[in-house]
CSV table of C-alpha atoms in Angstrom, one decimal:
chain,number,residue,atom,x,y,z
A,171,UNK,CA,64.8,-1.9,183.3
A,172,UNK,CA,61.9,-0.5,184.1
A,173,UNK,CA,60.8,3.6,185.1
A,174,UNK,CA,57.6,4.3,186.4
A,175,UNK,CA,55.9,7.8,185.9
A,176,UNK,CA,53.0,8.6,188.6
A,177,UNK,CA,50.0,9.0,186.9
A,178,UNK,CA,47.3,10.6,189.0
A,179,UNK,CA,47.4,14.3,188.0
A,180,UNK,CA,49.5,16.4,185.9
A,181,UNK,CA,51.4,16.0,183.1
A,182,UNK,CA,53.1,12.4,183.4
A,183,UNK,CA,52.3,12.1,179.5
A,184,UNK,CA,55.4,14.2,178.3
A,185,UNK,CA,57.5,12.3,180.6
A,186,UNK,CA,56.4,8.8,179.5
A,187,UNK,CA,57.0,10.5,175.7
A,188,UNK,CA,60.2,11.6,177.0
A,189,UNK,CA,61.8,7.9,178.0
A,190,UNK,CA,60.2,6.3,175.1
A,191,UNK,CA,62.6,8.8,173.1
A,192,UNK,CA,65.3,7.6,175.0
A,193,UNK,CA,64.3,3.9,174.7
A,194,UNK,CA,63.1,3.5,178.4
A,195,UNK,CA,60.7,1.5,179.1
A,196,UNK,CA,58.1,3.4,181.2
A,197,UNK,CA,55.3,2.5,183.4
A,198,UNK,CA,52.1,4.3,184.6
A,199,UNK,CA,51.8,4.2,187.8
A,200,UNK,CA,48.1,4.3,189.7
A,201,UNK,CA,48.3,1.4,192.3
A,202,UNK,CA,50.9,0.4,194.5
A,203,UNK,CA,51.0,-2.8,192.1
A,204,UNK,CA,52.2,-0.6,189.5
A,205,UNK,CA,55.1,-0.5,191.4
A,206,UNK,CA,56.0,-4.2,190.8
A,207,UNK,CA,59.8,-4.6,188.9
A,208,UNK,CA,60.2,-0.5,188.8
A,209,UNK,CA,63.8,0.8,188.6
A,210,UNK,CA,63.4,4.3,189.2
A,211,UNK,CA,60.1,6.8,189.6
A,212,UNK,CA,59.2,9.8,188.1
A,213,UNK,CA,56.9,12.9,189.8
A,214,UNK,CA,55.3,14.9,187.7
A,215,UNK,CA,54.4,18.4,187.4
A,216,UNK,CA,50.6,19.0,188.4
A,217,UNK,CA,48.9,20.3,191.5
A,218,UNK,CA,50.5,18.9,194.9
A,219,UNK,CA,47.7,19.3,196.9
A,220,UNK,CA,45.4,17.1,194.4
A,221,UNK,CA,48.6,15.0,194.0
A,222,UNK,CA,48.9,14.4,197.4
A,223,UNK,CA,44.8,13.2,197.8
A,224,UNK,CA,45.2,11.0,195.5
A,225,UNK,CA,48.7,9.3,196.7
A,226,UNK,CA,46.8,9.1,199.9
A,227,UNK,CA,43.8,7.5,198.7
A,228,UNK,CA,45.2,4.7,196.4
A,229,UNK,CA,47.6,3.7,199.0
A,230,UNK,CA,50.6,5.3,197.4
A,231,UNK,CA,52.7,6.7,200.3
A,232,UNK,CA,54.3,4.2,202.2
A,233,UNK,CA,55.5,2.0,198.6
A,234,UNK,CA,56.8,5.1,197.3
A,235,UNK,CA,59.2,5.5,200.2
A,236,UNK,CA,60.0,2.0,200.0
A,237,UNK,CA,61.0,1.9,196.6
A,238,UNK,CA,63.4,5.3,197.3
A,239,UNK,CA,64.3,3.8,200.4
A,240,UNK,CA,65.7,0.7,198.7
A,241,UNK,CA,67.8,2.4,196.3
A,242,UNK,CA,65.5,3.5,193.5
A,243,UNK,CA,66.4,6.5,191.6
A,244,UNK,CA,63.3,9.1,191.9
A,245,UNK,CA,63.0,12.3,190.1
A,246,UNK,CA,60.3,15.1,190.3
A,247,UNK,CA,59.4,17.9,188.8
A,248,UNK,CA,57.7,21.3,189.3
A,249,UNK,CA,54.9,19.8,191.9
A,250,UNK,CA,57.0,17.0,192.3
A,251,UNK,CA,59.6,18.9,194.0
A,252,UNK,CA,56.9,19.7,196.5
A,253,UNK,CA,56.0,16.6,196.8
A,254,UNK,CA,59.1,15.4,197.6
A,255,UNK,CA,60.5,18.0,200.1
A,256,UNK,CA,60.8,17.6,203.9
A,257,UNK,CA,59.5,21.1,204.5
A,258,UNK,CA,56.8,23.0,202.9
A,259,UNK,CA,56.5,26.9,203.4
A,260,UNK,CA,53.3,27.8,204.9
A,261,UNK,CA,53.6,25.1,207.4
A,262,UNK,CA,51.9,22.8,204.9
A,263,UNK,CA,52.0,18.7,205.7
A,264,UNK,CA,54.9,17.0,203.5
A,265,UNK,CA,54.0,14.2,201.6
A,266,UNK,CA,56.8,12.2,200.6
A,267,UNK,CA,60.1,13.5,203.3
A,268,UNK,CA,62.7,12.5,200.8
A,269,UNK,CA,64.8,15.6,200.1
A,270,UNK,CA,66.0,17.6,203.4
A,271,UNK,CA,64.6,21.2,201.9
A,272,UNK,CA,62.2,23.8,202.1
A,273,UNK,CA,60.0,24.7,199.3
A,274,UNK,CA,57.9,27.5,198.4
A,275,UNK,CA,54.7,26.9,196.2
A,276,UNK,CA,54.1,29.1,193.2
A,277,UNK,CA,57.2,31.3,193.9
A,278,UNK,CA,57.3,33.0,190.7
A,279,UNK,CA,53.9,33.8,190.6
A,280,UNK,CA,50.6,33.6,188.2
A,281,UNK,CA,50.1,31.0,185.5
A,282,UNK,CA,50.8,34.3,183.8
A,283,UNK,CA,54.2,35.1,185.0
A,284,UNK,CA,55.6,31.6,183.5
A,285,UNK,CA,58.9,31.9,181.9
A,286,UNK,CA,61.8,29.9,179.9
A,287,UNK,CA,65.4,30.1,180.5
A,288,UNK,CA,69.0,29.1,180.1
A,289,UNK,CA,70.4,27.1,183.0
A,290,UNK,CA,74.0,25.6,183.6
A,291,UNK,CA,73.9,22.5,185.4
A,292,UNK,CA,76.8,21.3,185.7
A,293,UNK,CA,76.2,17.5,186.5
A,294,UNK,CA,74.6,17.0,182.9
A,295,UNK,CA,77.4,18.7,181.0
A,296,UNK,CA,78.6,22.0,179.6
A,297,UNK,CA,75.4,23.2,177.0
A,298,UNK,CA,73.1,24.8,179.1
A,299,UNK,CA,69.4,23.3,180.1
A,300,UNK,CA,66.3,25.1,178.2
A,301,UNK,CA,64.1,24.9,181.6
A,302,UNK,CA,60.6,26.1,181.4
A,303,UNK,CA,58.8,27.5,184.7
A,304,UNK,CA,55.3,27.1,184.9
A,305,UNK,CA,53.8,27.9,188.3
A,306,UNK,CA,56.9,26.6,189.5
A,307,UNK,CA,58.3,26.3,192.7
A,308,UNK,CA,61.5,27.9,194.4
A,309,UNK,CA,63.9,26.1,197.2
A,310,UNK,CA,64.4,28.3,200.2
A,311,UNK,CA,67.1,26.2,202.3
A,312,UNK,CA,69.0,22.7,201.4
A,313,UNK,CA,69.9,20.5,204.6
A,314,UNK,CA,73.6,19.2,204.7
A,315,UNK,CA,73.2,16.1,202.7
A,316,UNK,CA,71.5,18.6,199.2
A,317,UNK,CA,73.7,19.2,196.5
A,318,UNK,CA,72.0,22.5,194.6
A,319,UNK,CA,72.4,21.4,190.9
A,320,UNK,CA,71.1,24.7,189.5
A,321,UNK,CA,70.2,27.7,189.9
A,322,UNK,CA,69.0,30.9,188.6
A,323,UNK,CA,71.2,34.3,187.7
A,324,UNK,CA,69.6,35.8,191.1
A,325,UNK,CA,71.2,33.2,193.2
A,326,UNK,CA,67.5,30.7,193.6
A,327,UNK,CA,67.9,27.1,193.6
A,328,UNK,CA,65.8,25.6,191.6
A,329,UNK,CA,67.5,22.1,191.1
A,330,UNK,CA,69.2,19.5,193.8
A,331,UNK,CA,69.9,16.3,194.4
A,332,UNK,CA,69.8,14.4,197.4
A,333,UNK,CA,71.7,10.6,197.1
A,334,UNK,CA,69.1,9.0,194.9
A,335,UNK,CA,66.8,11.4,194.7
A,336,UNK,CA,66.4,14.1,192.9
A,337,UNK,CA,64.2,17.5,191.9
A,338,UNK,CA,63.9,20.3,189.6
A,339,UNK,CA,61.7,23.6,189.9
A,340,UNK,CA,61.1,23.4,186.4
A,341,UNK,CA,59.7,21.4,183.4
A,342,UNK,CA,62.8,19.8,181.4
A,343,UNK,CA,60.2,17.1,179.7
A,344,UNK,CA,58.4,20.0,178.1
A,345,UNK,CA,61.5,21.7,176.5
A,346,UNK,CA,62.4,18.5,174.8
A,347,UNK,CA,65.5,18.0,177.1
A,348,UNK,CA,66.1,14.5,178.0
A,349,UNK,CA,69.9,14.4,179.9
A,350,UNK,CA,68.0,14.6,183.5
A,351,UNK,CA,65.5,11.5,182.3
A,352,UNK,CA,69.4,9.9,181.0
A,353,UNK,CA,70.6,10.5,184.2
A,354,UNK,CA,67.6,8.9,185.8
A,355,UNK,CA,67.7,6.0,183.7
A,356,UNK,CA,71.9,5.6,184.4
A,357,UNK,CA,71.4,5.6,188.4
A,358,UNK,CA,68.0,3.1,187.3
A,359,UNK,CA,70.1,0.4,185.8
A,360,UNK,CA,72.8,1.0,188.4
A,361,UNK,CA,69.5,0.2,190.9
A,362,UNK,CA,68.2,-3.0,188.5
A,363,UNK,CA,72.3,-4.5,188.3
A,364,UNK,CA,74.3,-3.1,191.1
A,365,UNK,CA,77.5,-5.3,189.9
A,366,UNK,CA,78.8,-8.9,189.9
A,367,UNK,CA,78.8,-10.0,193.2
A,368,UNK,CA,76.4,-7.6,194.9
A,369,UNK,CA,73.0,-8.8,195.7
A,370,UNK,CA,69.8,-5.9,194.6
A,371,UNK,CA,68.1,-5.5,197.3
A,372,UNK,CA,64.5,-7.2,197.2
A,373,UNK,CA,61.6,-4.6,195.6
A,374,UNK,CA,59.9,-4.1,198.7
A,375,UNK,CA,56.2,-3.6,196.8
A,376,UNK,CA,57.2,-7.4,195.5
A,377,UNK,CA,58.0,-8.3,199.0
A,378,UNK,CA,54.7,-6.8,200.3
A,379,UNK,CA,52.7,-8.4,197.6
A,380,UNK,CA,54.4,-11.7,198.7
A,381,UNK,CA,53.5,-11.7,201.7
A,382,UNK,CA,50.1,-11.8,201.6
């Protein structure tokens, strides 16, 4: 099994450190060949509007939504979560429409006004998530299909998942918390070995590759 960690901007080093730790194989990922064999992918924190240049311009879009849209397990954080949403506030293009929400950009504030708290999230277990905010993001409204995962005493979401994907306002990879990247790693090998008797379905960047 394999995880991927997009590599363009941001800080995709702490979460390669992060599944080492675990004993994840991980995978920078530049060019849509990088792709190959994946199991699951990983968005980093960063800038989303450099992010988003640079998925454009290496030909990153339409594989990414392939691989989510065969099953894979993806997980972003901080600008990730931008990346990742249907809607952006400010009328602001989306880049990759996998998660039916609205986000706000830098809803907390200045670089400045970053903070670290003390989340329950109930899907990972009963001791609470150290999540650090950076710049961070904040989801206004969840479509029908979003389960909110966490959020903050004041009633903000700032986790969710939607089927196989999912995002987090904050920075878990930078707090030393690993049970999201073990959760992302579970629903992976789910992906890689769906069960005796049930065919994976083919990696479409493999197939694409094939085919030429």
């Amino acid at each position: 099994m394999k995880i991927g960690v997009l590599a363009l901007q941001g800080a995709f080093a702490e979460h390669v450190s992060t599944l080492h730790a675990i004993g994840v194989e991980a995978v920078e990922v530049r060019l849509p060949e990088d792709l190959l064999d994946v199991d699951g992918l990983i968005i980093p924190g960063g800038e989303s509007t450099t992010m988003r240049r640079l998925i454009d311009r290496w030909g990153l879009r339409q594989p990414i939504l392939d691989l989510a849209e065969s099953g894979a397990p993806l997980f972003g954080t901080c600008a990730g979560m931008i990346v990742l949403a249907r809607e952006i506030a400010g009328d602001e293009d989306p880049v990759l429409p996998l998660l039916d929400v609205t986000v706000e950009r830098n809803a907390f504030g200045r670089q400045l006004d970053s903070f670290e708290t003390e989340l329950v999230v109930p899907l990972l277990g009963d001791q609470p998530v150290h999540a650090v905010f950076i710049r961070a993001p904040v989801i206004e409204r969840v479509g029908p299909g979003v389960d909110v995962i966490a959020k903050l005493d004041d009633g903000r979401i700032v986790a969710v998942r939607e089927r196989n994907v999912i995002a987090t306002a904050f920075h878990p990879e930078l707090a030393g918390e690993t049970r999201f990247h073990r959760l992302l790693a579970m629903l992976a090998a789910e992906h890689a070995d769906p069960g005796e008797g049930v065919g994976r379905r083919p990696h479409p960047t493999r197939r694409a590759h094939e085919g030429r």
